[in-house]
Structures are given as C-alpha cells and as structure tokens.
Amino acid sequence: MNQYSDSDVNGRVSAYDFGDDWIHIEFSDGVVYEYTYASAGAHYIEMMKRLAKAGVALNEFIDMHVKHKYSRRVR
C-alpha cells in the first residue's frame, strides 16, 4: 500500500493501492475496501487513482460519489 498524504488532518484515507481496473483504499481505522470498474465505474476509478497519487481530496470524492460502491471489504 502507498501512504496517502493529504493536508486535511481530518481525512480518513490513510493508504491506497491500485491495478488496471481497481483501487484499494485503506481508512484510518485499518479497514480496506476494493472499488472496481464493475462496482463503481471506470471513470470514478480512474479519478480516484489520480486523486490518490496527487494526495488531494480523495476522502471528499469517495463521500460524494462512491461511498457505497465498493466491490468488497478486503480487511
């Protein structure tokens, strides 16, 4: 997992990892969710990858667009 660094100290996202058609998001409580093209849509997954790499507004994006569109809880 890659450390997610956002200047928002209240952000819940702590780490991420991704492949061609998925992204794993680890939250500050240690829970990891997998979002996929099939569960959330390719456009949203690609946007999440860009935000994760940039360290900008990923938590807000998840809350607004894909909060319950994960494919599974990884841990």
PDB file of C-alpha atoms in Angstrom:
ATOM      1  CA  MET A   1       0.000   0.000   0.000  1.00  0.00           C
ATOM      2  CA  ASN A   2       1.117   3.543  -0.731  1.00  0.00           C
ATOM      3  CA  GLN A   3       0.819   6.124   2.017  1.00  0.00           C
ATOM      4  CA  TYR A   4      -1.825   8.723   1.184  1.00  0.00           C
ATOM      5  CA  SER A   5      -0.781  12.223   2.173  1.00  0.00           C
ATOM      6  CA  ASP A   6      -3.485  14.868   2.202  1.00  0.00           C
ATOM      7  CA  SER A   7      -3.161  18.166   4.026  1.00  0.00           C
ATOM      8  CA  ASP A   8      -6.633  17.605   5.521  1.00  0.00           C
ATOM      9  CA  VAL A   9      -5.886  16.345   9.034  1.00  0.00           C
ATOM     10  CA  ASN A  10      -9.483  15.125   9.362  1.00  0.00           C
ATOM     11  CA  GLY A  11      -9.216  12.897   6.296  1.00  0.00           C
ATOM     12  CA  ARG A  12      -9.971   9.226   6.826  1.00  0.00           C
ATOM     13  CA  VAL A  13      -7.982   7.806   3.889  1.00  0.00           C
ATOM     14  CA  SER A  14      -4.552   6.598   5.009  1.00  0.00           C
ATOM     15  CA  ALA A  15      -3.260   4.440   2.133  1.00  0.00           C
ATOM     16  CA  TYR A  16      -4.082   3.165  -1.331  1.00  0.00           C
ATOM     17  CA  ASP A  17      -3.034   0.680  -3.971  1.00  0.00           C
ATOM     18  CA  PHE A  18      -4.365   0.125  -7.463  1.00  0.00           C
ATOM     19  CA  GLY A  19      -4.204  -2.011 -10.578  1.00  0.00           C
ATOM     20  CA  ASP A  20      -5.628  -1.688 -14.061  1.00  0.00           C
ATOM     21  CA  ASP A  21      -9.313  -1.787 -13.109  1.00  0.00           C
ATOM     22  CA  TRP A  22      -9.400  -1.494  -9.305  1.00  0.00           C
ATOM     23  CA  ILE A  23      -8.262   0.557  -6.344  1.00  0.00           C
ATOM     24  CA  HIS A  24      -7.896  -0.426  -2.691  1.00  0.00           C
ATOM     25  CA  ILE A  25      -8.482   2.302  -0.136  1.00  0.00           C
ATOM     26  CA  GLU A  26      -7.311   1.901   3.454  1.00  0.00           C
ATOM     27  CA  PHE A  27      -9.025   4.091   6.009  1.00  0.00           C
ATOM     28  CA  SER A  28      -7.557   5.336   9.286  1.00  0.00           C
ATOM     29  CA  ASP A  29      -9.315   2.538  11.210  1.00  0.00           C
ATOM     30  CA  GLY A  30      -7.418  -0.079   9.163  1.00  0.00           C
ATOM     31  CA  VAL A  31     -10.394  -1.164   7.060  1.00  0.00           C
ATOM     32  CA  VAL A  32      -9.597  -1.667   3.358  1.00  0.00           C
ATOM     33  CA  TYR A  33     -12.229  -1.516   0.612  1.00  0.00           C
ATOM     34  CA  GLU A  34     -11.836  -2.509  -3.016  1.00  0.00           C
ATOM     35  CA  TYR A  35     -13.510  -0.400  -5.690  1.00  0.00           C
ATOM     36  CA  THR A  36     -13.584  -1.754  -9.246  1.00  0.00           C
ATOM     37  CA  TYR A  37     -14.675  -0.705 -12.701  1.00  0.00           C
ATOM     38  CA  ALA A  38     -17.612  -3.100 -12.287  1.00  0.00           C
ATOM     39  CA  SER A  39     -18.698  -1.764  -8.887  1.00  0.00           C
ATOM     40  CA  ALA A  40     -18.126   1.983  -9.263  1.00  0.00           C
ATOM     41  CA  GLY A  41     -17.463   2.627 -12.953  1.00  0.00           C
ATOM     42  CA  ALA A  42     -14.235   3.169 -14.865  1.00  0.00           C
ATOM     43  CA  HIS A  43     -14.489   6.966 -14.791  1.00  0.00           C
ATOM     44  CA  TYR A  44     -14.726   7.044 -10.987  1.00  0.00           C
ATOM     45  CA  ILE A  45     -11.901   4.540 -10.504  1.00  0.00           C
ATOM     46  CA  GLU A  46      -9.578   6.497 -12.781  1.00  0.00           C
ATOM     47  CA  MET A  47     -10.438   9.723 -10.940  1.00  0.00           C
ATOM     48  CA  MET A  48      -9.741   8.044  -7.593  1.00  0.00           C
ATOM     49  CA  LYS A  49      -6.325   6.916  -8.885  1.00  0.00           C
ATOM     50  CA  ARG A  50      -5.468  10.469  -9.950  1.00  0.00           C
ATOM     51  CA  LEU A  51      -6.605  11.948  -6.626  1.00  0.00           C
ATOM     52  CA  ALA A  52      -4.719   9.287  -4.652  1.00  0.00           C
ATOM     53  CA  LYS A  53      -1.455   9.947  -6.500  1.00  0.00           C
ATOM     54  CA  ALA A  54      -1.888  13.718  -6.132  1.00  0.00           C
ATOM     55  CA  GLY A  55      -2.803  13.477  -2.432  1.00  0.00           C
ATOM     56  CA  VAL A  56      -5.806  15.720  -2.949  1.00  0.00           C
ATOM     57  CA  ALA A  57      -9.477  15.417  -1.924  1.00  0.00           C
ATOM     58  CA  LEU A  58      -9.811  11.630  -2.189  1.00  0.00           C
ATOM     59  CA  ASN A  59     -11.812  11.377   1.026  1.00  0.00           C
ATOM     60  CA  GLU A  60     -14.293  14.002  -0.172  1.00  0.00           C
ATOM     61  CA  PHE A  61     -14.584  12.338  -3.587  1.00  0.00           C
ATOM     62  CA  ILE A  62     -15.365   8.971  -2.000  1.00  0.00           C
ATOM     63  CA  ASP A  63     -18.010  10.516   0.259  1.00  0.00           C
ATOM     64  CA  MET A  64     -19.676  12.322  -2.638  1.00  0.00           C
ATOM     65  CA  HIS A  65     -19.510   9.731  -5.425  1.00  0.00           C
ATOM     66  CA  VAL A  66     -18.599   6.153  -4.493  1.00  0.00           C
ATOM     67  CA  LYS A  67     -19.056   5.686  -0.746  1.00  0.00           C
ATOM     68  CA  HIS A  68     -21.193   2.540  -1.028  1.00  0.00           C
ATOM     69  CA  LYS A  69     -19.986   1.401  -4.463  1.00  0.00           C
ATOM     70  CA  TYR A  70     -17.148  -0.807  -3.249  1.00  0.00           C
ATOM     71  CA  SER A  71     -16.961  -4.366  -4.542  1.00  0.00           C
ATOM     72  CA  ARG A  72     -15.793  -5.917  -1.288  1.00  0.00           C
ATOM     73  CA  ARG A  73     -14.193  -5.317   2.067  1.00  0.00           C
ATOM     74  CA  VAL A  74     -10.640  -6.621   1.848  1.00  0.00           C
ATOM     75  CA  ARG A  75      -9.956  -6.394   5.596  1.00  0.00           C
TER      76      ARG A  75
END
